[in-house]
XYZ file of C-alpha atoms in Angstrom:
611
model
C 46.394 125.756 396.177
C 48.885 127.239 397.892
C 48.950 130.145 400.289
C 50.822 132.158 398.145
C 48.778 131.428 395.071
C 45.787 131.758 396.630
C 46.850 135.342 397.646
C 47.885 136.179 394.537
C 43.986 134.993 393.019
C 43.364 137.191 395.615
C 45.112 140.152 394.162
C 44.086 139.686 390.717
C 40.323 139.645 391.517
C 40.707 142.624 393.919
C 42.478 144.666 390.856
C 39.149 143.891 388.493
C 36.837 144.028 390.779
C 37.543 146.351 393.458
C 34.900 145.354 396.367
C 37.095 141.703 396.799
C 40.081 143.573 398.065
C 36.786 145.198 400.937
C 35.002 142.019 401.230
C 38.453 140.221 402.606
C 38.352 142.429 405.770
C 34.259 142.652 406.332
C 33.036 142.097 409.236
C 29.342 142.493 411.238
C 30.931 146.271 412.155
C 31.259 146.917 408.719
C 28.176 145.625 408.065
C 26.265 147.749 410.426
C 28.244 150.912 409.793
C 27.241 150.242 405.992
C 23.642 149.699 406.761
C 23.408 152.669 408.721
C 24.890 154.948 405.965
C 22.527 153.423 403.501
C 19.671 154.136 405.483
C 20.726 157.946 405.780
C 21.765 158.138 402.591
C 18.870 156.716 401.135
C 16.457 159.108 402.560
C 18.094 161.756 401.417
C 18.269 160.140 398.025
C 14.751 159.995 397.075
C 13.206 163.740 397.118
C 16.833 164.477 395.248
C 16.378 161.669 392.725
C 13.071 163.255 392.074
C 13.906 166.474 391.734
C 17.237 166.226 389.813
C 14.954 163.798 387.054
C 12.576 166.720 386.997
C 15.488 169.302 386.384
C 16.564 167.332 383.597
C 13.247 167.730 381.600
C 11.702 163.436 382.886
C 9.610 161.727 384.457
C 10.452 161.894 388.273
C 10.504 157.953 388.262
C 13.834 158.258 386.025
C 15.764 159.194 389.350
C 14.401 156.503 390.884
C 15.514 154.027 388.486
C 19.250 155.821 388.183
C 19.836 155.375 391.959
C 19.264 151.403 391.527
C 21.677 149.359 389.416
C 24.376 152.241 389.017
C 25.132 151.857 392.935
C 25.405 148.635 392.443
C 28.012 148.572 389.856
C 29.943 151.314 391.645
C 30.083 148.821 394.857
C 31.411 146.310 392.876
C 33.981 148.077 390.828
C 34.869 151.765 392.855
C 37.928 152.555 394.734
C 35.956 154.899 397.020
C 34.249 153.596 400.113
C 32.027 156.648 400.961
C 31.464 158.177 397.090
C 27.669 158.213 396.772
C 26.863 158.093 393.077
C 23.634 158.708 391.681
C 21.635 161.756 389.908
C 23.192 165.346 390.559
C 22.227 168.787 389.858
C 25.393 169.940 387.971
C 24.935 166.566 385.132
C 20.993 166.543 385.328
C 21.322 170.387 384.154
C 23.715 169.422 381.409
C 21.567 166.126 380.477
C 18.631 169.045 379.746
C 20.583 171.281 378.083
C 21.695 168.309 375.151
C 18.415 167.118 375.335
C 16.952 170.257 374.691
C 19.019 170.866 371.666
C 17.576 167.541 369.876
C 14.678 167.526 367.757
C 12.409 164.683 366.503
C 12.355 163.190 362.959
C 10.021 165.444 361.667
C 12.684 168.458 363.504
C 9.893 168.975 366.397
C 10.528 169.028 369.918
C 11.321 165.832 371.404
C 8.036 164.133 373.215
C 8.454 162.910 376.591
C 8.667 159.694 375.574
C 11.743 160.799 373.044
C 13.397 162.442 375.609
C 13.853 159.299 377.771
C 15.327 157.594 375.425
C 17.486 160.477 374.808
C 18.843 160.323 378.244
C 19.012 156.478 378.525
C 20.880 156.976 375.428
C 23.166 159.579 376.476
C 23.942 158.114 379.565
C 25.111 154.495 377.612
C 27.357 156.625 375.549
C 28.979 158.669 378.099
C 29.436 155.410 380.604
C 30.682 153.886 377.317
C 32.939 157.156 376.799
C 34.324 156.435 380.375
C 34.987 153.012 380.314
C 37.133 153.578 377.074
C 39.011 156.320 378.860
C 39.550 153.741 382.086
C 40.382 150.730 379.921
C 43.043 153.275 377.563
C 44.365 154.518 381.543
C 43.357 158.412 380.286
C 42.865 159.409 384.012
C 45.241 161.931 384.021
C 43.358 163.896 380.941
C 41.200 165.525 382.767
C 43.953 167.461 384.088
C 43.422 169.476 381.244
C 40.521 171.091 382.987
C 41.465 174.241 385.140
C 40.336 174.309 388.407
C 39.312 177.795 387.849
C 37.461 176.944 384.697
C 35.579 174.548 386.913
C 34.527 176.750 389.531
C 33.179 178.982 386.925
C 31.016 176.377 385.481
C 30.117 175.202 388.811
C 28.878 179.013 389.976
C 27.327 179.440 386.641
C 25.451 176.694 386.516
C 24.263 177.041 389.970
C 22.921 180.205 389.046
C 21.187 178.601 385.928
C 19.785 175.649 388.322
C 18.578 178.422 390.762
C 16.985 180.274 388.023
C 15.158 177.103 385.926
C 13.574 176.604 389.311
C 11.887 180.201 390.218
C 9.229 178.951 387.666
C 8.003 175.727 389.531
C 9.125 177.403 392.953
C 6.348 180.073 392.175
C 4.097 178.224 389.481
C 5.224 179.969 386.370
C 6.683 178.360 382.952
C 9.598 179.171 382.463
C 12.197 177.380 379.535
C 15.531 177.952 378.524
C 18.721 176.568 378.830
C 20.365 179.860 379.767
C 19.715 183.479 381.378
C 18.721 184.726 378.210
C 16.287 182.248 377.490
C 14.700 181.932 380.717
C 14.036 185.661 379.969
C 12.615 185.786 377.034
C 10.157 182.959 378.333
C 9.639 184.978 381.111
C 8.162 188.405 378.887
C 6.521 185.485 376.033
C 3.890 184.259 379.039
C 0.527 185.106 378.292
C -1.101 188.171 379.632
C -2.753 187.729 383.026
C -0.576 184.487 383.779
C 1.299 185.205 387.178
C 2.752 183.615 390.102
C 0.407 181.082 391.803
C 0.060 181.588 395.539
C -0.579 178.388 397.026
C 2.460 177.186 394.810
C 4.688 179.764 395.851
C 3.277 179.506 399.340
C 4.691 176.079 399.951
C 7.665 176.419 398.411
C 8.797 179.636 399.922
C 7.641 177.620 403.359
C 9.933 174.320 402.516
C 12.662 176.903 401.345
C 12.991 179.339 404.686
C 12.528 175.413 406.951
C 15.556 173.955 404.645
C 17.588 177.284 405.450
C 16.881 177.283 409.268
C 17.004 173.541 409.674
C 21.212 174.448 408.148
C 21.805 177.579 410.067
C 19.849 176.018 413.218
C 18.794 172.798 413.751
C 22.751 171.227 414.594
C 22.871 173.327 417.120
C 19.415 172.436 418.900
C 19.962 169.282 418.388
C 23.377 168.956 419.967
C 21.909 171.240 422.942
C 19.854 167.878 423.411
C 23.167 166.011 424.127
C 23.313 164.425 420.663
C 27.057 164.040 419.169
C 28.476 166.647 416.610
C 27.893 164.214 413.852
C 24.726 162.841 414.560
C 23.450 166.711 414.992
C 25.039 167.000 411.029
C 23.547 163.631 409.926
C 19.992 165.092 411.234
C 20.503 168.218 409.083
C 20.600 166.543 406.004
C 17.651 164.886 406.577
C 15.399 167.408 406.414
C 14.399 167.667 402.812
C 12.573 164.165 404.054
C 10.612 165.907 406.626
C 9.758 168.724 403.693
C 8.670 165.944 401.392
C 6.532 164.101 403.783
C 5.002 167.414 405.128
C 3.953 168.984 401.517
C 2.446 165.288 400.651
C 0.453 165.316 403.284
C -0.972 169.188 402.658
C -1.365 168.152 399.394
C -3.053 164.989 399.970
C -5.510 167.022 403.065
C -6.364 169.413 400.686
C -6.922 168.073 397.704
C -4.547 170.662 396.274
C -3.646 167.951 393.362
C -7.498 168.724 391.645
C -7.330 170.646 388.424
C -10.838 172.377 388.631
C -10.158 174.351 391.664
C -8.168 177.333 391.903
C -5.662 176.399 394.746
C -4.460 173.005 392.228
C -0.971 172.561 392.052
C 1.511 171.085 390.104
C 2.624 167.833 391.507
C 4.720 165.187 390.887
C 1.541 162.759 389.470
C 1.818 159.153 388.851
C 5.120 157.254 389.449
C 5.002 153.793 388.091
C 5.549 151.631 390.869
C 7.995 148.450 390.543
C 11.919 147.823 389.023
C 12.705 149.461 385.608
C 12.809 147.111 382.942
C 16.156 146.315 381.536
C 16.912 146.770 377.605
C 18.948 148.973 375.164
C 18.095 152.268 374.345
C 17.463 153.013 370.521
C 19.774 153.987 368.450
C 18.099 154.612 365.526
C 15.226 156.536 366.655
C 17.567 159.089 367.676
C 20.253 161.411 366.366
C 22.948 159.558 368.742
C 25.863 161.112 366.981
C 24.866 164.522 367.983
C 24.997 163.427 371.455
C 28.460 162.490 371.784
C 30.016 165.709 372.495
C 27.179 166.588 375.251
C 27.946 162.536 376.574
C 31.433 163.879 376.263
C 31.207 166.750 378.556
C 28.864 164.969 380.617
C 31.299 162.518 381.025
C 34.668 164.784 381.589
C 32.802 167.217 384.068
C 31.136 164.276 386.627
C 34.461 162.179 386.540
C 36.446 165.481 387.568
C 34.019 165.986 389.881
C 33.459 162.429 391.605
C 37.102 162.333 391.419
C 38.398 165.525 393.185
C 35.554 164.647 395.862
C 36.461 160.855 396.524
C 40.376 161.770 396.711
C 39.210 164.137 399.611
C 36.875 161.477 401.768
C 39.674 159.122 400.786
C 42.558 161.155 402.138
C 40.654 161.631 405.875
C 40.975 158.045 405.659
C 44.346 157.489 404.444
C 42.954 155.324 401.347
C 43.913 155.532 397.794
C 41.607 156.316 395.155
C 42.513 154.663 391.250
C 41.807 157.410 388.479
C 41.867 154.730 386.174
C 39.330 152.387 388.316
C 37.410 155.189 388.884
C 36.660 155.373 385.155
C 35.987 152.693 384.616
C 33.644 151.825 388.093
C 31.574 155.255 386.556
C 31.438 154.606 383.188
C 29.715 151.237 384.239
C 27.117 152.927 386.818
C 26.109 155.560 383.560
C 25.871 152.430 381.199
C 23.743 150.389 383.822
C 21.499 153.796 384.230
C 21.585 153.548 380.416
C 19.854 150.536 380.745
C 17.602 150.066 383.141
C 15.708 153.432 382.359
C 17.965 155.680 384.187
C 19.592 159.301 383.546
C 23.492 159.971 383.713
C 25.089 159.753 387.196
C 27.898 160.764 388.904
C 29.167 161.536 392.831
C 27.253 163.711 394.617
C 28.964 165.998 397.373
C 26.063 166.032 400.089
C 25.317 162.472 399.706
C 29.013 161.553 399.995
C 29.632 163.401 402.862
C 26.914 162.215 404.663
C 27.652 158.326 403.333
C 31.565 159.354 405.506
C 29.772 161.199 408.642
C 27.695 157.877 408.866
C 30.584 155.914 409.170
C 30.315 154.097 405.585
C 33.111 151.211 405.782
C 33.041 150.141 402.062
C 30.777 150.790 398.617
C 28.687 147.809 399.644
C 26.680 150.953 401.641
C 26.064 152.286 398.269
C 24.189 148.477 397.283
C 22.630 148.776 400.228
C 21.253 152.567 399.582
C 20.315 151.213 395.875
C 18.008 148.097 397.685
C 16.424 151.327 400.109
C 15.661 152.940 396.999
C 14.477 149.709 395.318
C 11.450 149.534 398.185
C 10.503 153.181 398.344
C 10.262 152.611 394.529
C 7.889 149.373 395.358
C 6.238 151.267 398.643
C 5.947 154.805 398.440
C 4.682 155.527 394.809
C 1.549 156.139 395.868
C 2.183 158.578 398.377
C 4.888 160.255 395.757
C 2.133 161.123 393.455
C 1.097 164.061 396.143
C 4.281 165.465 396.198
C 4.594 169.219 394.938
C 6.880 170.399 392.483
C 7.022 173.468 394.237
C 8.526 171.292 397.253
C 11.061 169.675 394.643
C 11.836 173.444 393.493
C 12.994 174.531 396.606
C 15.142 171.123 397.902
C 16.865 172.053 394.006
C 17.125 175.893 395.485
C 19.265 175.179 398.940
C 21.010 171.805 397.711
C 22.731 174.258 394.962
C 23.299 177.436 396.414
C 26.547 175.402 397.785
C 27.675 175.463 394.062
C 28.049 179.108 394.057
C 30.940 180.827 395.073
C 31.231 184.097 393.886
C 34.118 184.921 396.019
C 36.712 182.333 393.883
C 36.077 185.209 391.077
C 37.817 187.632 393.755
C 40.625 185.314 394.621
C 41.432 183.956 391.654
C 41.859 187.589 390.010
C 43.930 188.656 392.433
C 46.387 185.717 392.194
C 46.505 185.325 388.097
C 44.909 187.654 385.957
C 44.743 184.921 383.364
C 43.619 182.012 385.701
C 40.775 185.127 386.747
C 40.011 185.726 383.121
C 39.321 181.952 382.559
C 37.024 181.823 385.328
C 34.915 184.941 384.057
C 34.897 183.632 380.408
C 33.749 180.541 381.541
C 30.882 181.777 384.462
C 29.592 184.650 381.456
C 29.449 182.393 378.938
C 27.442 179.365 380.523
C 24.853 181.867 381.957
C 24.540 183.722 378.275
C 25.033 180.779 376.364
C 24.705 177.538 378.059
C 26.640 174.674 380.149
C 28.322 173.082 377.248
C 29.354 176.067 375.584
C 30.633 177.460 378.787
C 32.822 174.361 379.474
C 34.644 174.540 376.655
C 35.054 178.070 375.912
C 36.817 177.604 379.277
C 39.304 174.830 377.767
C 39.822 176.839 375.218
C 40.857 180.094 377.236
C 42.710 178.010 379.605
C 44.784 176.200 376.764
C 45.159 179.384 375.162
C 46.883 181.011 378.505
C 48.932 177.835 378.806
C 50.704 178.561 375.224
C 50.777 182.137 375.520
C 52.836 181.665 379.100
C 54.548 178.944 378.410
C 55.583 180.614 374.624
C 57.473 183.003 376.390
C 58.864 181.709 379.263
C 60.694 183.644 382.427
C 64.872 183.328 382.175
C 66.904 185.550 384.311
C 70.459 186.564 384.556
C 71.812 185.184 387.792
C 74.939 186.288 389.678
C 76.494 184.260 392.702
C 75.509 185.233 396.087
C 78.403 186.606 397.631
C 80.332 183.392 399.825
C 77.700 180.898 398.736
C 76.574 178.544 395.817
C 73.495 180.228 395.278
C 72.972 182.047 392.585
C 70.022 185.156 391.956
C 68.143 187.489 389.464
C 70.837 190.500 388.879
C 68.116 192.644 389.221
C 66.575 191.539 392.639
C 69.701 190.709 394.467
C 72.849 192.365 394.991
C 75.573 189.725 393.434
C 78.517 188.873 391.468
C 79.033 188.504 388.477
C 81.326 188.571 385.324
C 81.613 191.141 382.541
C 82.854 187.588 380.373
C 80.323 185.093 381.261
C 76.714 185.136 381.459
C 74.466 182.552 383.003
C 71.010 182.575 381.951
C 68.146 180.527 384.294
C 65.436 179.343 381.715
C 62.315 179.124 384.070
C 60.175 176.727 381.430
C 60.570 173.620 380.093
C 61.604 173.750 376.165
C 59.276 173.144 373.413
C 58.096 173.737 370.026
C 55.923 177.011 370.962
C 58.968 179.042 372.599
C 62.070 177.657 371.135
C 62.438 180.608 368.911
C 61.647 182.591 371.893
C 64.719 181.491 373.456
C 66.560 182.352 369.988
C 66.239 185.559 370.412
C 66.583 185.684 374.384
C 70.169 184.840 373.801
C 71.057 186.320 370.358
C 69.330 189.575 371.879
C 71.589 189.056 375.208
C 74.742 188.704 373.464
C 74.245 191.750 370.929
C 73.911 193.600 374.387
C 77.198 192.246 375.438
C 80.385 192.390 373.162
C 82.710 191.528 376.155
C 80.569 188.053 376.758
C 83.353 184.862 376.549
C 81.225 182.241 377.947
C 77.221 182.016 378.302
C 75.625 178.930 380.666
C 71.985 178.032 380.438
C 70.852 177.202 383.726
C 68.532 174.475 383.252
C 67.247 173.711 386.747
C 63.883 174.057 385.795
C 63.347 172.145 382.307
C 61.535 169.308 382.566
C 61.967 168.710 378.743
C 63.584 169.434 375.474
C 61.474 168.382 372.811
C 62.971 168.010 369.139
C 62.285 171.944 367.756
C 64.292 173.034 371.222
C 66.924 170.461 370.830
C 67.449 172.137 367.061
C 66.988 175.804 368.577
C 69.609 174.968 371.011
C 71.604 173.602 368.142
C 71.292 177.071 365.889
C 72.486 179.116 369.141
C 75.686 176.964 369.769
C 76.497 177.547 366.234
C 75.982 181.006 366.448
C 78.000 181.482 369.472
C 80.673 179.714 368.203
C 81.152 181.951 365.387
C 80.821 184.714 367.485
C 83.639 183.816 369.537
C 81.331 183.054 372.592
C 81.050 179.234 373.629
C 77.754 177.780 375.348
C 77.544 175.467 378.308
C 74.518 173.767 380.050
C 74.066 173.594 383.752
C 72.360 171.267 386.406
C 70.456 169.179 383.479
C 68.092 166.710 384.486
C 68.167 162.799 384.336
C 65.628 162.177 382.294
C 66.428 165.575 379.803
C 69.827 164.478 379.497
C 69.109 160.679 378.671
C 67.125 162.765 375.717
C 70.161 164.761 374.684
C 72.407 162.019 374.944
C 70.508 160.676 371.811
C 71.334 163.668 369.978
C 74.761 165.056 368.621
C 74.303 168.490 370.442
C 76.792 167.014 373.704
C 79.600 166.200 371.601
C 79.441 169.644 369.130
C 78.316 171.521 372.643
C 81.411 174.603 372.202
C 81.491 174.227 376.294
C 80.658 171.920 378.803
C 77.543 170.421 380.704
C 78.247 171.381 384.140
C 76.624 169.215 387.315
C 75.270 172.729 388.960
C 75.576 176.383 388.479
C 78.262 176.629 390.879
C 80.827 174.459 389.234
C 80.490 176.569 386.252
C 80.711 179.362 387.816
C 83.834 178.101 389.570
C 85.201 177.294 386.132
C 84.655 179.980 384.380
C 84.297 183.152 386.094
C 87.401 184.949 387.340
C 86.351 185.065 390.564
C 86.064 181.096 390.428
C 89.716 181.007 391.260
C 88.866 182.147 395.188
C 86.404 179.736 395.449
C 89.175 177.129 395.581
C 91.625 176.412 392.971
C 91.378 172.335 393.559
C 87.693 172.752 391.581
C 88.487 176.098 389.679
C 89.207 174.889 386.058
C 88.149 171.635 386.397
C 84.921 171.452 387.399
C 82.716 168.672 386.520
C 83.231 167.483 383.115
C 80.964 166.724 380.766
C 81.586 163.195 380.978
C 80.471 163.124 384.614
C 77.598 164.796 383.883
C 76.464 162.810 381.231
C 76.477 160.096 383.399
C 75.051 161.380 386.229
């Protein structure tokens, strides 16, 4: 086989299996970097995996299972060298919300095995949706969720996650998917049930230790002569210290003795070994009811993962393929669904640590999966002594970074519409739940977009004296002509604003009896759909009947290509000019002073059509 043929085969393989492209240049140095990053991320992921499984209302080992096969699948098909896939806080909260809305066949709440089955099915369905979107190359669809909506959703979700962990942190039993339900759960507690002081003491101790480590440990480690990067990674691994210390304390004081006054909730027995590979049942659950939840989990997880992957890739001048990421994350979730796991996504803190540790290829994720496998085989006896209040403290500290109250003020200051979308998303999420919140945000964002574009901004413009520039007559001192009006349209023209354009033009001509020429400056118009085309034809007919010639200027090539498929260019009362300045020279009484050579000739309609 020729070298050219081998190169073509290699590119084809890398297209469907991105890891093959990384392995072409893989060497001992890359292996060392990936292995080091995997060790550090594994240390972080063990307590996080346990914590996020409990946050989702599932057995602790589910988090470990979700950190094995999904990581291997992403390593094979992902395009980011540093994205660390696994259980994350937001997706765990959404999983808990989706499962909480389900009931068994008898209408009662789901039992623990039924909840686990629903979580597996949720991961499988959400993964299948992501893969389907990737195969259809629908990566751009996530742009329909605006950043203010995501920001409001993330902040509200962070608040809900912290509120949900106040129960485990203090020994109380709080339930609910929003603040109202949690408040009702608190009020419904039996008389005499209060905060469990041993639980609260250990929880607050872990929380305080993690906060202090975040704020001061990095500078302390750097004072010992270690590099800034090494110090930062040391700070990221402090949760494992909290896990070890609190587990030893629980074991030494026998805090798991339910007959003792100082007993507290522990993680309990974690099955050792590997998960069983099998398909979740489609019969015992109302899987069709999970479709909307699966779709929202898929979209939210992908948006956050893609943004994180692109941010990290930009630092190394690498490229992320959104459609391939859809497939990779989809296969990762499907892997979780068939291996006893829960829905997964890219984790912020773990990905940043993975990047800082120097991960060279996605193989770092596969090595991390190996580390979690070893933990599942060797550490389960010790994990049983881990207090749940410790995991609650870890979740609270990790989730604090999601809350950005200042973003509300910034967004409102810049755009009242976007600020409204952010605020509504935040409020609905807090008071009604995560699914309702993000759906409300999307609806509000699309509604505001339609409102804004249905009444496009337009401006009468005149020529800045001595130049070829044209500016708004209400903002600048410009030259105008009583027989010529140049109307700049600052929005694409489509069905929602076609009638508004008609009304604007007819009102303009009615107010100016001396008008003989009307130029629509189209430099901001990227689209003219069939409805807008019909409106332009109506405007042309009415202008011609009123003795006014309609002209167009600065029509973009793709838009002009579409117009050439219609009768508008031939029936237009005026001409189509390459630039607004050409129209000014040809039509204005001042135009003759700009140069007789190009005054009346301008740029002909034919030249503009071909340009």
